[in-house]
PDB file of N, CA and C in Angstrom:
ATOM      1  N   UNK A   1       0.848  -1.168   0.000  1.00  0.00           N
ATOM      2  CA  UNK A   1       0.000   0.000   0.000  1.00  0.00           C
ATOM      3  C   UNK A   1       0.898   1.238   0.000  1.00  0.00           C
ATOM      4  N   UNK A   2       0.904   2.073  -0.996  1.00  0.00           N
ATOM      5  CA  UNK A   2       1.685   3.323  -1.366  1.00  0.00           C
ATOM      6  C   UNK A   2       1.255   4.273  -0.207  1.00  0.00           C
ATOM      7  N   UNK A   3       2.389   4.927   0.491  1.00  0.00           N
ATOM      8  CA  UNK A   3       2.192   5.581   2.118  1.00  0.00           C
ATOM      9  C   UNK A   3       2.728   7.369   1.188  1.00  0.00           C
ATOM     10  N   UNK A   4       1.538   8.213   1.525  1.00  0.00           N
ATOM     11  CA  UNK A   4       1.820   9.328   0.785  1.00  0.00           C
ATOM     12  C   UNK A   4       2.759  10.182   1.593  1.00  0.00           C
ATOM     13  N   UNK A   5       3.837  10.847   1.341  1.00  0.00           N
ATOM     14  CA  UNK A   5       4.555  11.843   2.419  1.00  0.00           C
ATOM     15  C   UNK A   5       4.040  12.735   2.122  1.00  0.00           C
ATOM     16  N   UNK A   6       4.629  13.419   3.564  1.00  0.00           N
ATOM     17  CA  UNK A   6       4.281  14.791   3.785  1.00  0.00           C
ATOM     18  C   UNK A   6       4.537  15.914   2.836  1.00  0.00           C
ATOM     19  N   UNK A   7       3.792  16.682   2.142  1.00  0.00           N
ATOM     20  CA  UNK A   7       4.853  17.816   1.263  1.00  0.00           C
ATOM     21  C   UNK A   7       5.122  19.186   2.217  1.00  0.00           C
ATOM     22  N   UNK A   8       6.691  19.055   1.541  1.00  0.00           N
ATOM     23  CA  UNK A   8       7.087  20.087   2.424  1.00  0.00           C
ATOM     24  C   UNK A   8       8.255  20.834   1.427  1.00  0.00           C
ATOM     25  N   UNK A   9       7.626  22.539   1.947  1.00  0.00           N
ATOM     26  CA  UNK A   9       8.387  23.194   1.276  1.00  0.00           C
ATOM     27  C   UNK A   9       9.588  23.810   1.578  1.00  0.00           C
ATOM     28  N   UNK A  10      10.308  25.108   0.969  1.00  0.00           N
ATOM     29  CA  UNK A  10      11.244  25.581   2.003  1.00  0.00           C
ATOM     30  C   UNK A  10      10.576  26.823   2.049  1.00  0.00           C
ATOM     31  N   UNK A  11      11.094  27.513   3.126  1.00  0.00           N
ATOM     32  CA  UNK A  11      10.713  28.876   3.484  1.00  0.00           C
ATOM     33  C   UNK A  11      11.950  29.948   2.695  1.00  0.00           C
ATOM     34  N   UNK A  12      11.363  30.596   2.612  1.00  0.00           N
ATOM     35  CA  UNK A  12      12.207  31.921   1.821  1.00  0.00           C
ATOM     36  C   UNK A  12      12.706  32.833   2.351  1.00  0.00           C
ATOM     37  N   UNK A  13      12.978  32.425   3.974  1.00  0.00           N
ATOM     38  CA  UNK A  13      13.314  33.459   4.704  1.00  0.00           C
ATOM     39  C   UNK A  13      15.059  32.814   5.073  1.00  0.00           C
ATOM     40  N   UNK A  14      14.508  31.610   5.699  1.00  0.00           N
ATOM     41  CA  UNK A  14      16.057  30.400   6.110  1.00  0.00           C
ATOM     42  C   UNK A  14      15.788  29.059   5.165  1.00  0.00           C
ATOM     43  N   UNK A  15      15.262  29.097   4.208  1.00  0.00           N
ATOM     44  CA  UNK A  15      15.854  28.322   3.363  1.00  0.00           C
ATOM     45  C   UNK A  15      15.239  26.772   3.964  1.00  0.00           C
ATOM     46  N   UNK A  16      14.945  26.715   5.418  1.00  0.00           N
ATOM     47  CA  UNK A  16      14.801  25.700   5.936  1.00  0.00           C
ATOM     48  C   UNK A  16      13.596  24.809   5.330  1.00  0.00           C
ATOM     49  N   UNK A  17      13.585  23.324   5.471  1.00  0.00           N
ATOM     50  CA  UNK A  17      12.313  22.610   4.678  1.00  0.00           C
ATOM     51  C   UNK A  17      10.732  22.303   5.653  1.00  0.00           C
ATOM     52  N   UNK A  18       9.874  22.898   5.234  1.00  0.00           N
ATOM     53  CA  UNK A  18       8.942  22.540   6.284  1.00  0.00           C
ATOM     54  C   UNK A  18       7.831  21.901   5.478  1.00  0.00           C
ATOM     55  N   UNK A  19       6.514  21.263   6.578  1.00  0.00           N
ATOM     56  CA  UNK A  19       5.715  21.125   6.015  1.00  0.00           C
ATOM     57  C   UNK A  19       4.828  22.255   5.999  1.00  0.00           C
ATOM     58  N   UNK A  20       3.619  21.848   5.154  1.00  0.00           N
ATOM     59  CA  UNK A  20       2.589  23.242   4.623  1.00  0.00           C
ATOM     60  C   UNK A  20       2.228  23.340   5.850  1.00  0.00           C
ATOM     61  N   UNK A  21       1.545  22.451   6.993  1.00  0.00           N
ATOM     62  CA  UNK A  21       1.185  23.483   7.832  1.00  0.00           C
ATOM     63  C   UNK A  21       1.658  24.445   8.471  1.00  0.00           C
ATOM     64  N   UNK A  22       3.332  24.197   8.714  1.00  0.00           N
ATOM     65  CA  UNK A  22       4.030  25.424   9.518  1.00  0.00           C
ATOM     66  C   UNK A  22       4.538  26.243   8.715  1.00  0.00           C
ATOM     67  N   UNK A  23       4.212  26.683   7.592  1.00  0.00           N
ATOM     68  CA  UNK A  23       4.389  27.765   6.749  1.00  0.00           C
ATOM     69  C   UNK A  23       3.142  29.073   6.573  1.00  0.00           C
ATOM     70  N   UNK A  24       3.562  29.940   6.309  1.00  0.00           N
ATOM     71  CA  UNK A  24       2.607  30.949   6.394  1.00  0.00           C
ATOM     72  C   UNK A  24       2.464  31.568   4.487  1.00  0.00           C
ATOM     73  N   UNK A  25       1.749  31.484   4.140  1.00  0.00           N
ATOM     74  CA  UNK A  25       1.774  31.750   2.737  1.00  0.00           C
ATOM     75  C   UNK A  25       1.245  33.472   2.506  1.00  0.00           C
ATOM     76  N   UNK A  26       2.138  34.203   2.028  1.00  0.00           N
ATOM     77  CA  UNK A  26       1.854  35.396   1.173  1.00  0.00           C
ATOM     78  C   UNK A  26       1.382  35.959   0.772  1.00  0.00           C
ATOM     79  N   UNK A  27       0.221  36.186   1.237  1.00  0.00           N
ATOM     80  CA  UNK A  27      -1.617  36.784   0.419  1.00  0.00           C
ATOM     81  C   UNK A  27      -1.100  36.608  -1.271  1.00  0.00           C
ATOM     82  N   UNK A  28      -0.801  38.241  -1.732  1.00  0.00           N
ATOM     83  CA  UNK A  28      -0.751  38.068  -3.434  1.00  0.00           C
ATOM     84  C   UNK A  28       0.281  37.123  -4.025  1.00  0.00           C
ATOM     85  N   UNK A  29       1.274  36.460  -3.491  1.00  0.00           N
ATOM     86  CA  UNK A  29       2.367  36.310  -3.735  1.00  0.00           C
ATOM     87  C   UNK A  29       2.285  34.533  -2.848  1.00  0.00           C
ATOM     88  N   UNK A  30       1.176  33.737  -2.982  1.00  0.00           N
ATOM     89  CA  UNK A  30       1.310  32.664  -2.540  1.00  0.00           C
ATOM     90  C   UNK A  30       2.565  31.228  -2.847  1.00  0.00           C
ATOM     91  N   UNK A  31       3.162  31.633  -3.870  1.00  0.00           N
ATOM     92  CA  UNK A  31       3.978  30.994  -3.945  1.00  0.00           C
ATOM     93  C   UNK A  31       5.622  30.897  -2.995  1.00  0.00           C
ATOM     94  N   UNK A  32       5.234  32.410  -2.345  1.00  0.00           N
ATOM     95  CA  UNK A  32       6.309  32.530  -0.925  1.00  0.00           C
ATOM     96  C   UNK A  32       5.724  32.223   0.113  1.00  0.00           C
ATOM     97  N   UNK A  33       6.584  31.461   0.420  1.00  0.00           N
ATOM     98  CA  UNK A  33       6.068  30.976   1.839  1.00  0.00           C
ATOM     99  C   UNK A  33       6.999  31.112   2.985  1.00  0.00           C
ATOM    100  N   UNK A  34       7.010  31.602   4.597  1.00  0.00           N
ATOM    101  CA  UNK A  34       7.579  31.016   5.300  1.00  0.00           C
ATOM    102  C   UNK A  34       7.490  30.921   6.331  1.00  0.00           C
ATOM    103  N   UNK A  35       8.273  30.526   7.189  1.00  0.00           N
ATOM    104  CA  UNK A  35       7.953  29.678   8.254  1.00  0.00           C
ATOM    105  C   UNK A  35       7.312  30.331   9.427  1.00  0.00           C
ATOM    106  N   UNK A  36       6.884  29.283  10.612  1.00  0.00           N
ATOM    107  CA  UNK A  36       6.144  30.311  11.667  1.00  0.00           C
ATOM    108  C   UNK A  36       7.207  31.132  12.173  1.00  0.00           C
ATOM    109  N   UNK A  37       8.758  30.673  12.807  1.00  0.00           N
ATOM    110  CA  UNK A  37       9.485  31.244  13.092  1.00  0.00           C
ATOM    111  C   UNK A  37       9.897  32.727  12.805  1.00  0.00           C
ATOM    112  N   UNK A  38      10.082  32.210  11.520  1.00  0.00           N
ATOM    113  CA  UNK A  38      10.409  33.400  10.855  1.00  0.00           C
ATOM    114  C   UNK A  38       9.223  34.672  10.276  1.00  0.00           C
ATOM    115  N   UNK A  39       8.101  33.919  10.231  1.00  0.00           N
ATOM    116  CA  UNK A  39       6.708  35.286  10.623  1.00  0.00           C
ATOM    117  C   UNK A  39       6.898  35.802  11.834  1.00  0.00           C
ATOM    118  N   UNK A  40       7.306  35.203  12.978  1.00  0.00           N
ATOM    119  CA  UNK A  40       7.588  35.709  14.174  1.00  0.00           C
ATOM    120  C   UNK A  40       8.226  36.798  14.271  1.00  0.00           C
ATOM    121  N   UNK A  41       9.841  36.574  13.417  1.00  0.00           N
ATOM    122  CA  UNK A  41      11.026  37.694  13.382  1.00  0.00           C
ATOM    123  C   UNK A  41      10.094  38.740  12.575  1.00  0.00           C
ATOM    124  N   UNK A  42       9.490  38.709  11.500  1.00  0.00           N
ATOM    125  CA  UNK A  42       9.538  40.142  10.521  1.00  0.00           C
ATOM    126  C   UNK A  42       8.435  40.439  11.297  1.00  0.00           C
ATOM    127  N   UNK A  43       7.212  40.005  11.868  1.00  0.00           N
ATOM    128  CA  UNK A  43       6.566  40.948  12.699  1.00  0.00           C
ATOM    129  C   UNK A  43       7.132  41.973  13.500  1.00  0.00           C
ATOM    130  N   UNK A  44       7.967  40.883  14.068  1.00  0.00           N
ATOM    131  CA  UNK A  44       8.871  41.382  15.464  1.00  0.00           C
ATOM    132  C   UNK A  44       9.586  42.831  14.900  1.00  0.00           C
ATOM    133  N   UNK A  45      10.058  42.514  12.948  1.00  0.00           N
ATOM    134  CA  UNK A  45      10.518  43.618  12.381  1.00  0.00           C
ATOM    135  C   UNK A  45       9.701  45.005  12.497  1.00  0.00           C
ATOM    136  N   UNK A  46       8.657  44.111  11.743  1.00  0.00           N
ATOM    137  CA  UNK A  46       8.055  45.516  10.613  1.00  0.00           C
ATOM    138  C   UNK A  46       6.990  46.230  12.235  1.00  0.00           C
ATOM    139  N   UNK A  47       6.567  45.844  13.627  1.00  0.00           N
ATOM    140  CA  UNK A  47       5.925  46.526  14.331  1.00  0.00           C
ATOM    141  C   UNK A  47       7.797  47.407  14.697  1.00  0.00           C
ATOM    142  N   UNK A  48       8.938  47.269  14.648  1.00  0.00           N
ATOM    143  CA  UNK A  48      10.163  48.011  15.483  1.00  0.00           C
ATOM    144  C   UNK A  48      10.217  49.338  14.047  1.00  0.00           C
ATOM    145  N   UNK A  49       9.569  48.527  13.459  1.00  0.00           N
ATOM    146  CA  UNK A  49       9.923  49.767  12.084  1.00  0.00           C
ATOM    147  C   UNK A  49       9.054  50.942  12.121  1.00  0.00           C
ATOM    148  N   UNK A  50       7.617  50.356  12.530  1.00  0.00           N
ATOM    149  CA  UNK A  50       6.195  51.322  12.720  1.00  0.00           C
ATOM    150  C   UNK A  50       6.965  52.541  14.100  1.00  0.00           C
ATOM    151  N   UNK A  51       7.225  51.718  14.707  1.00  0.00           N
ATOM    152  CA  UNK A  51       7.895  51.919  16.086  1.00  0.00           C
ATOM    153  C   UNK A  51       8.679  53.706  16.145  1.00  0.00           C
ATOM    154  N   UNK A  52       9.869  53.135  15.005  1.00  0.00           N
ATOM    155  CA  UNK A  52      10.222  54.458  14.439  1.00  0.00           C
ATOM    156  C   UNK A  52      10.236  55.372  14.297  1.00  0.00           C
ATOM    157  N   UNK A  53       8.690  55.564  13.160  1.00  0.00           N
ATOM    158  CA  UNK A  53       7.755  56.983  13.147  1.00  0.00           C
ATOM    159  C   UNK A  53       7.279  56.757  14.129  1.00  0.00           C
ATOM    160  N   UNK A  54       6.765  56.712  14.591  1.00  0.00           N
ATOM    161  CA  UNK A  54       5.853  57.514  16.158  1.00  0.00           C
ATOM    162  C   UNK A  54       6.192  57.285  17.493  1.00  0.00           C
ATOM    163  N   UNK A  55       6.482  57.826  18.296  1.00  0.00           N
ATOM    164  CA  UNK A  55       6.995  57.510  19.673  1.00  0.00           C
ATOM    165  C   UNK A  55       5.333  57.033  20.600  1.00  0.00           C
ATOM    166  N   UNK A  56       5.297  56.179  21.197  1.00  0.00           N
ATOM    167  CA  UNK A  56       4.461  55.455  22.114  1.00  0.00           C
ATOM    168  C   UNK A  56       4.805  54.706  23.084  1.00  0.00           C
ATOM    169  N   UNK A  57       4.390  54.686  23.904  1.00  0.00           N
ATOM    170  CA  UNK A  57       4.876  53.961  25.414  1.00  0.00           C
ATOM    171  C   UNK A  57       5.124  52.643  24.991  1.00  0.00           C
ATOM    172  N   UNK A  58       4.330  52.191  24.454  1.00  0.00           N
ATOM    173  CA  UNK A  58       4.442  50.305  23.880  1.00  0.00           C
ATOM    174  C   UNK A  58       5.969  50.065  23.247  1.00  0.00           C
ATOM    175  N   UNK A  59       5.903  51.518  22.415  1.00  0.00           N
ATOM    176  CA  UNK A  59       6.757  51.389  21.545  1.00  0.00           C
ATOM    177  C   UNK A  59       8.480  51.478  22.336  1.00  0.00           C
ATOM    178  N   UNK A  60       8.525  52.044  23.442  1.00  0.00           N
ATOM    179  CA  UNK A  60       9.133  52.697  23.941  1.00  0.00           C
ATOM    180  C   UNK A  60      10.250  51.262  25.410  1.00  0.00           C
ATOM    181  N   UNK A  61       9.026  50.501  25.173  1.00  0.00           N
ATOM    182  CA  UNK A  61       9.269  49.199  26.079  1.00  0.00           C
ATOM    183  C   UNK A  61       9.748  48.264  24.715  1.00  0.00           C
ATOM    184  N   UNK A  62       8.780  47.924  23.690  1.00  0.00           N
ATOM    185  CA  UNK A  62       9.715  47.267  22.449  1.00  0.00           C
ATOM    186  C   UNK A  62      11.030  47.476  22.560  1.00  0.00           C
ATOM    187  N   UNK A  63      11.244  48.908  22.311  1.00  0.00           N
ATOM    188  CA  UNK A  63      12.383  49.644  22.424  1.00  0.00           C
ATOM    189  C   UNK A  63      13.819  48.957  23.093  1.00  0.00           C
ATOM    190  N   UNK A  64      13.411  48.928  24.332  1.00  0.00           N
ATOM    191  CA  UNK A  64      13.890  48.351  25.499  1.00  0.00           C
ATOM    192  C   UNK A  64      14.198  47.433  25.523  1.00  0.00           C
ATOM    193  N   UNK A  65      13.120  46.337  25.177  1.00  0.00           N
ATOM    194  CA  UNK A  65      13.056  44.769  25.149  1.00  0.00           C
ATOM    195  C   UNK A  65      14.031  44.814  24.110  1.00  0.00           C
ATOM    196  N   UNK A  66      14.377  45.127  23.035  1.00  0.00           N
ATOM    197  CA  UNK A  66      15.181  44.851  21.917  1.00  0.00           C
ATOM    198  C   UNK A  66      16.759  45.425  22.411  1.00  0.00           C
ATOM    199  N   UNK A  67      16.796  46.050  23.146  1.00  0.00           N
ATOM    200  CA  UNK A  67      18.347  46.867  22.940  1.00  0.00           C
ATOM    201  C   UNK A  67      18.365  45.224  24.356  1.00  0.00           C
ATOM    202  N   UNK A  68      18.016  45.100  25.561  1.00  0.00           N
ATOM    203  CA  UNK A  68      18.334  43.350  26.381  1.00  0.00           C
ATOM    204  C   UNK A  68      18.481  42.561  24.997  1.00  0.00           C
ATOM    205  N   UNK A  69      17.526  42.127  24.248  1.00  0.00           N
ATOM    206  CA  UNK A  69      17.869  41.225  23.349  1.00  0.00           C
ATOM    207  C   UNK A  69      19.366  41.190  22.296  1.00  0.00           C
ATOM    208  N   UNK A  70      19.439  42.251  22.479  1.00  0.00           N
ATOM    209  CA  UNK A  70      20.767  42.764  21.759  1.00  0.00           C
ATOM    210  C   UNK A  70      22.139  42.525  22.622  1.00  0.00           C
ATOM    211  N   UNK A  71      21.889  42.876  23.701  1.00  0.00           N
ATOM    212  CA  UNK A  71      23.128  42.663  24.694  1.00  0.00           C
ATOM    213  C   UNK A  71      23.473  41.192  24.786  1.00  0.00           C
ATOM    214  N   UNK A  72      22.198  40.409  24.873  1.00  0.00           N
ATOM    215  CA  UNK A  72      22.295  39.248  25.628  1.00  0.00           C
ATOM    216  C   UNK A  72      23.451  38.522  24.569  1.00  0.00           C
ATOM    217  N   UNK A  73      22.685  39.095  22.859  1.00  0.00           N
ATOM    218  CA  UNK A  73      22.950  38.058  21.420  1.00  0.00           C
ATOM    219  C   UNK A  73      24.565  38.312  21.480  1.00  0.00           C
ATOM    220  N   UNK A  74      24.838  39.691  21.328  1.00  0.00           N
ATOM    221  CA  UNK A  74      26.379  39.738  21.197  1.00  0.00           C
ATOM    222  C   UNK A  74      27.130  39.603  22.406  1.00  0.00           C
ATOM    223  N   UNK A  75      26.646  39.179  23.591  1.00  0.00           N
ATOM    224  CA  UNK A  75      27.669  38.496  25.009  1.00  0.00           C
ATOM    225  C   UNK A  75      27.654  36.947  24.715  1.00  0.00           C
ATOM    226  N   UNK A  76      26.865  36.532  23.838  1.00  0.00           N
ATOM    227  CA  UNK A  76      26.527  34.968  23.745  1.00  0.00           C
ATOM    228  C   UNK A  76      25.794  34.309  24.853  1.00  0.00           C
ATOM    229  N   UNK A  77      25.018  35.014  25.646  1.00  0.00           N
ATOM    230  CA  UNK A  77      24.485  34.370  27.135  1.00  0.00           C
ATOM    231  C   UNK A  77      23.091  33.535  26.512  1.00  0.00           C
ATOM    232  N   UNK A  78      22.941  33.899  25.355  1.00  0.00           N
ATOM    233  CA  UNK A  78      21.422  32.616  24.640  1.00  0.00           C
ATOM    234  C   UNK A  78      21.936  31.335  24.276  1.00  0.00           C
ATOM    235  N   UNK A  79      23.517  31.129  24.487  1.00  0.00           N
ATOM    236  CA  UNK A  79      24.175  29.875  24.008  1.00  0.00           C
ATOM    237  C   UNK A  79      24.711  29.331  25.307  1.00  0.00           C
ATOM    238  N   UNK A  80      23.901  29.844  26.504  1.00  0.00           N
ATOM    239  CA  UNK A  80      24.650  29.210  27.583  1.00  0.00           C
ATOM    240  C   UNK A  80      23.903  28.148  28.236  1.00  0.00           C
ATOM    241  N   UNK A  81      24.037  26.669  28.676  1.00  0.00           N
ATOM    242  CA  UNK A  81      23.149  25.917  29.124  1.00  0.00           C
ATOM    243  C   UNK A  81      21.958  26.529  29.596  1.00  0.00           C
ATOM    244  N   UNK A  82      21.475  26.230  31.082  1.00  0.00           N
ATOM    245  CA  UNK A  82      20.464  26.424  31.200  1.00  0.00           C
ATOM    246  C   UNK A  82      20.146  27.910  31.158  1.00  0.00           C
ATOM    247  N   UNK A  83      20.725  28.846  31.695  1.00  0.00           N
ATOM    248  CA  UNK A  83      20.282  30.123  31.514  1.00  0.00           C
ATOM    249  C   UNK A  83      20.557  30.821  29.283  1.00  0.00           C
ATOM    250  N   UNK A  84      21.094  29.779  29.109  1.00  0.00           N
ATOM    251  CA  UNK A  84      20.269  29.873  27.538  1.00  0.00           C
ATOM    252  C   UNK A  84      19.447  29.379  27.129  1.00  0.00           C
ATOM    253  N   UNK A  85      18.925  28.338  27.643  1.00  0.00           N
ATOM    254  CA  UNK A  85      17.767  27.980  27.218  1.00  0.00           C
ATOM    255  C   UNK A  85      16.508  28.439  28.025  1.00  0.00           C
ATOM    256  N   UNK A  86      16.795  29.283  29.275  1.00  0.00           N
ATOM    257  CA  UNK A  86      15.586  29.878  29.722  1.00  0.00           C
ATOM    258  C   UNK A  86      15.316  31.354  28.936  1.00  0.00           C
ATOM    259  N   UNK A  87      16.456  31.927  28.260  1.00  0.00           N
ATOM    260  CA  UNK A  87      16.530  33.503  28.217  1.00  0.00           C
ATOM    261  C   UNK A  87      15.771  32.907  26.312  1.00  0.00           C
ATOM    262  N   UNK A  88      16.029  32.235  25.925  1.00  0.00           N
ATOM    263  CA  UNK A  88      15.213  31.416  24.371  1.00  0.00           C
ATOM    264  C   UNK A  88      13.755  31.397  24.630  1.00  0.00           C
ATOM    265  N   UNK A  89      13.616  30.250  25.941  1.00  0.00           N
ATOM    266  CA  UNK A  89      12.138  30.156  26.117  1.00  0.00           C
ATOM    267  C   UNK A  89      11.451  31.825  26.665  1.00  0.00           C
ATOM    268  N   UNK A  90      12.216  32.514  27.433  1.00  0.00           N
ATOM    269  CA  UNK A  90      11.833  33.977  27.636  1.00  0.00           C
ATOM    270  C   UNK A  90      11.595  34.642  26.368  1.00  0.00           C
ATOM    271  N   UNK A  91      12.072  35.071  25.475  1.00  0.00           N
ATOM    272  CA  UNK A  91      12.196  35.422  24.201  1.00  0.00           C
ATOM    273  C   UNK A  91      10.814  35.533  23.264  1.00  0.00           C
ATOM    274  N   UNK A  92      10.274  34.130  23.266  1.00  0.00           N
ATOM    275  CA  UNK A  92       9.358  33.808  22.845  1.00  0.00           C
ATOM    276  C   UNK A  92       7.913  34.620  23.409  1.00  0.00           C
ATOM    277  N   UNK A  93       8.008  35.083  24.852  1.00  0.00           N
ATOM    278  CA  UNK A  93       7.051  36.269  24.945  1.00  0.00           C
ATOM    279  C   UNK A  93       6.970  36.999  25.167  1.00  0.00           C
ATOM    280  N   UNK A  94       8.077  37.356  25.042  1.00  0.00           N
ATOM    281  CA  UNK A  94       8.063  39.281  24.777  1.00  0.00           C
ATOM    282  C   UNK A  94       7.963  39.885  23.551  1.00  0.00           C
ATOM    283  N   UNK A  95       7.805  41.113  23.426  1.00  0.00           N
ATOM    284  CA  UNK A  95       7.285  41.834  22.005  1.00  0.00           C
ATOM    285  C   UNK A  95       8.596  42.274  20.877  1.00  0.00           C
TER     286      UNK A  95
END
């Protein structure tokens, strides 16, 4: 009995291979696809970009949260056992 695989594409952001469900597809442009991860990052982008033009308190803690995220990346402390893998799982909910 012929066992169908999964189709899986790559994402256009890291290249990486996924399946269709963890891809996010492109409104006009459905043939780009990518991954949840990486919808994560360009949100994470394009709200630091909005951020920019207008000064707002939200914006102002983003702000913040990103310049820690910055320190942590270039000290290497996200590659450290357990307090790298808690400051990763931290990561995941902040803005």
């Amino acid at each position: 009995m012929p066992t169908s695989e999964p189709v899986v594409s790559p994402c256009w952001c890291c290249a990486g291979e996924f399946a269709e469900v963890d891809l996010v597809r492109l409104g006009a442009r459905p043939e780009a696809a990518i991954c949840l991860d990486c919808a994560r990052y360009v949100k994470r982008r394009a709200v630091a970009r909005r951020d920019e033009h207008r000064w707002t308190p939200s914006g102002a803690v983003r702000g913040g949260v990103q310049r820690v995220r910055d320190r942590v990346i270039s000290n290497g402390w996200h590659e450290r056992g357990p307090l790298g893998a808690f400051l990763r799982r931290l990561d995941r909910f902040l803005p």
